[in-house]
Amino acid sequence: MSEKSQKIDNKYLTSIYKKNGSFDKQRKRLLENFKSSQTHSNLQLKLKLMIESKLKSDPTILLKNKGKMAALIQGEIISNKVGSNILEIVDKDIQEKIIDSPEFHESLKVELKDIRRKALGITDEEYAKQLEEEEKAKREETERKQREEAEKELSYKNNFKVKQLITPSAPRPPRFNLPVRERDTYRGRAAGSRQTDRYERGSGQSRANDYDHTRPSSGHMMY
């Protein structure tokens, strides 16, 4: 690493970022985005409701000058529970739009890289070539990850199929396709067997009834 590269550290990049006006441009851009957002509208509505409530409870505030009124409102925002909710709205927006925003981080990274390459004396053509190589490396990395995911999914499916082949399935009972004539004969025998069973059951019931008729009643029993 050259001596010039060693001097271009984070502190140096931050200093140049502020001196060349990039920091002010970024701050103005973020403020404009905030003013055009729904969060800003919600914030204004909550402030309006809070001020109206404050004036209703103490109308003498209107008699004070603007500086004192602003100080009272600011104190209300900081100390009051409603005010803390207002601050939470702003904090949440900053967290989402700046601190946790990949898009903001990427835009800031691009600006700082451009500052660094200018400080190193890298020409526009050389820098464009570097960016092209970086983009190519990103595409290759993305394709590699996609291939790995596809291979994992294919391996999982193959293992699942192998398990299905290894696991024995329950045997199904055999089916016999008899000729029509034999099938009719078999059905006739089965029907005859069922009729015989019914006849035997009926005969048994008839004999039981006859036995009941031949038995002497309790009034005719002899001792």
Coordinates of C-alpha atoms in Angstrom, one line a residue:
M1 CA 0.0 0.0 0.0
S2 CA 1.4 3.4 -1.0
E3 CA 2.0 6.2 1.4
K4 CA -0.8 8.2 -0.3
S5 CA -3.3 5.4 0.2
Q6 CA -2.4 5.2 3.9
K7 CA -3.2 8.9 4.3
I8 CA -6.7 8.5 2.8
D9 CA -8.4 7.0 5.9
N10 CA -12.0 7.4 7.1
K11 CA -11.1 10.7 8.9
Y12 CA -9.8 12.1 5.7
L13 CA -12.8 11.0 3.6
T14 CA -15.2 12.5 6.2
S15 CA -13.3 15.8 6.1
I16 CA -13.4 16.0 2.3
Y17 CA -17.1 14.9 2.3
K18 CA -18.0 17.9 4.5
K19 CA -15.6 20.4 2.8
N20 CA -16.8 19.8 -0.8
G21 CA -20.5 20.4 0.2
S22 CA -21.6 16.7 -0.1
F23 CA -22.7 16.6 3.5
D24 CA -25.0 19.7 3.2
K25 CA -26.4 18.4 0.0
Q26 CA -27.3 15.1 1.6
R27 CA -28.8 16.8 4.6
K28 CA -31.0 19.0 2.4
R29 CA -32.0 16.0 0.3
L30 CA -33.1 14.0 3.5
L31 CA -35.0 17.0 4.8
E32 CA -36.9 17.4 1.5
N33 CA -37.7 13.7 1.5
F34 CA -39.0 14.0 5.0
K35 CA -41.2 17.0 4.2
S36 CA -42.9 15.1 1.4
S37 CA -43.5 12.0 3.4
Q38 CA -46.6 10.8 5.3
T39 CA -44.6 10.9 8.5
H40 CA -44.2 14.7 8.2
S41 CA -48.0 15.1 7.8
N42 CA -48.6 12.9 10.9
L43 CA -46.1 15.0 12.8
Q44 CA -47.7 18.3 11.9
L45 CA -51.2 16.9 12.9
K46 CA -49.9 15.8 16.3
L47 CA -48.2 19.1 16.9
K48 CA -51.4 21.0 15.9
L49 CA -53.5 19.0 18.4
M50 CA -50.9 19.4 21.1
I51 CA -50.8 23.2 20.7
E52 CA -54.5 23.6 20.5
S53 CA -54.8 21.6 23.8
K54 CA -52.2 23.8 25.4
L55 CA -53.9 27.0 24.3
K56 CA -57.2 25.7 25.6
S57 CA -55.8 25.1 29.0
D58 CA -53.8 28.3 29.1
P59 CA -54.9 31.1 26.6
T60 CA -52.4 33.6 28.0
I61 CA -49.7 31.9 26.0
L62 CA -50.9 33.9 23.0
L63 CA -49.9 37.1 24.8
K64 CA -46.3 36.0 25.0
N65 CA -43.8 36.8 22.2
K66 CA -42.8 34.2 19.6
G67 CA -39.6 33.3 21.3
K68 CA -41.3 32.4 24.6
M69 CA -44.1 30.6 22.8
A70 CA -41.6 28.4 20.9
A71 CA -39.7 27.7 24.2
L72 CA -43.0 26.6 25.9
I73 CA -43.9 24.4 23.0
Q74 CA -40.4 22.8 22.9
G75 CA -40.6 22.2 26.6
E76 CA -44.0 20.6 26.2
I77 CA -42.6 18.3 23.5
I78 CA -39.7 17.2 25.6
S79 CA -41.4 16.7 28.9
N80 CA -44.9 15.8 28.1
K81 CA -46.1 12.3 27.3
V82 CA -47.7 13.5 24.0
G83 CA -44.4 15.2 23.2
S84 CA -42.5 11.9 23.6
N85 CA -44.9 10.3 21.1
I86 CA -44.0 13.0 18.7
L87 CA -40.3 12.5 19.1
E88 CA -40.8 8.7 18.6
I89 CA -42.3 9.5 15.2
V90 CA -39.2 11.4 14.2
D91 CA -36.8 8.8 15.7
K92 CA -38.6 6.0 13.9
D93 CA -38.4 7.8 10.5
I94 CA -34.7 8.4 11.0
Q95 CA -34.1 4.8 11.9
E96 CA -35.9 3.5 8.9
K97 CA -34.9 6.0 6.3
I98 CA -31.2 6.5 7.3
I99 CA -29.8 4.2 9.9
D100 CA -31.3 1.0 8.7
S101 CA -31.7 1.9 5.1
P102 CA -29.6 -0.1 2.6
E103 CA -30.3 2.4 -0.1
F104 CA -29.0 5.3 1.9
H105 CA -25.9 3.3 2.9
E106 CA -25.2 2.4 -0.8
S107 CA -25.6 6.0 -2.0
L108 CA -23.2 7.2 0.7
K109 CA -20.7 4.5 -0.1
V110 CA -20.8 5.5 -3.8
E111 CA -20.0 9.2 -2.9
L112 CA -17.2 8.3 -0.6
K113 CA -15.6 5.9 -3.1
D114 CA -15.7 8.7 -5.7
I115 CA -14.0 11.0 -3.3
R116 CA -11.3 8.4 -2.5
R117 CA -10.6 7.7 -6.2
K118 CA -10.2 11.4 -6.9
A119 CA -7.8 11.7 -4.0
L120 CA -5.8 8.8 -5.3
G121 CA -5.6 10.4 -8.8
I122 CA -7.6 7.6 -10.5
T123 CA -9.0 8.8 -13.8
D124 CA -12.6 8.6 -14.9
E125 CA -11.8 5.8 -17.4
E126 CA -9.9 3.7 -14.8
Y127 CA -12.6 4.2 -12.3
A128 CA -15.3 3.2 -14.8
K129 CA -13.3 0.0 -15.5
Q130 CA -13.1 -0.7 -11.7
L131 CA -16.8 -0.3 -11.3
E132 CA -17.4 -2.6 -14.2
E133 CA -15.2 -5.3 -12.7
E134 CA -16.9 -4.9 -9.3
E135 CA -20.3 -5.3 -11.0
K136 CA -19.1 -8.4 -12.8
A137 CA -17.9 -9.8 -9.5
K138 CA -21.2 -9.1 -7.9
R139 CA -23.1 -10.9 -10.7
E140 CA -20.8 -13.9 -10.5
E141 CA -21.3 -14.1 -6.7
T142 CA -25.1 -13.9 -7.1
E143 CA -25.0 -16.6 -9.8
R144 CA -22.9 -18.8 -7.6
K145 CA -25.3 -18.5 -4.7
Q146 CA -28.2 -19.3 -7.0
R147 CA -26.5 -22.4 -8.2
E148 CA -25.8 -23.5 -4.7
E149 CA -29.4 -23.0 -3.7
A150 CA -30.6 -25.0 -6.8
E151 CA -28.1 -27.8 -6.0
K152 CA -29.4 -28.0 -2.4
E153 CA -33.0 -28.1 -3.6
L154 CA -32.2 -30.8 -6.1
S155 CA -30.3 -32.9 -3.5
Y156 CA -33.2 -32.6 -1.1
K157 CA -35.7 -33.8 -3.8
N158 CA -33.4 -36.8 -4.7
N159 CA -33.0 -37.8 -1.1
F160 CA -36.8 -37.7 -0.7
K161 CA -37.3 -39.9 -3.7
V162 CA -34.7 -42.4 -2.4
K163 CA -36.5 -42.6 0.9
Q164 CA -39.8 -43.3 -0.8
L165 CA -38.2 -46.1 -2.8
I166 CA -36.6 -47.7 0.3
T167 CA -39.8 -47.5 2.4
P168 CA -41.9 -50.6 1.6
S169 CA -45.5 -49.9 0.9
A170 CA -48.4 -52.1 2.2
P171 CA -49.2 -55.0 -0.2
R172 CA -52.5 -54.8 -1.9
P173 CA -54.8 -57.9 -2.0
P174 CA -54.7 -59.7 -5.4
R175 CA -57.6 -59.4 -7.7
F176 CA -58.8 -62.3 -9.9
N177 CA -60.4 -61.6 -13.2
L178 CA -62.6 -64.6 -13.7
P179 CA -64.4 -65.4 -17.0
V180 CA -68.0 -64.4 -17.2
R181 CA -69.3 -67.9 -16.9
E182 CA -67.2 -68.8 -13.9
R183 CA -68.0 -65.5 -12.2
D184 CA -71.8 -66.1 -12.6
T185 CA -71.4 -69.6 -11.2
Y186 CA -69.4 -68.2 -8.2
R187 CA -72.1 -65.6 -7.6
G188 CA -74.8 -68.2 -7.8
R189 CA -73.0 -70.4 -5.2
A190 CA -72.6 -67.4 -2.9
A191 CA -76.2 -66.5 -3.2
G192 CA -77.3 -70.1 -2.5
S193 CA -75.0 -70.2 0.6
R194 CA -76.7 -67.0 1.9
Q195 CA -80.2 -68.5 1.4
T196 CA -79.1 -71.7 3.2
D197 CA -77.9 -69.7 6.1
R198 CA -81.2 -67.8 6.3
Y199 CA -83.2 -71.1 6.1
E200 CA -81.2 -72.6 8.9
R201 CA -81.7 -69.6 11.1
G202 CA -85.4 -69.6 10.3
S203 CA -85.7 -73.3 11.1
G204 CA -84.0 -72.8 14.4
Q205 CA -86.3 -70.0 15.3
S206 CA -89.4 -72.2 14.3
R207 CA -88.2 -75.1 16.5
A208 CA -87.8 -72.7 19.3
N209 CA -91.3 -71.4 18.9
D210 CA -92.7 -74.9 18.8
Y211 CA -90.9 -75.8 22.0
D212 CA -92.4 -72.7 23.7
H213 CA -96.0 -73.9 22.7
T214 CA -95.5 -77.4 24.0
R215 CA -94.2 -76.2 27.4
P216 CA -97.0 -76.1 30.1
S217 CA -97.9 -72.7 31.4
S218 CA -97.3 -71.8 34.9
G219 CA -100.9 -72.3 35.8
H220 CA -100.8 -76.0 34.7
M221 CA -97.6 -77.0 36.3
M222 CA -97.9 -79.9 38.6
Y223 CA -96.1 -80.3 41.8

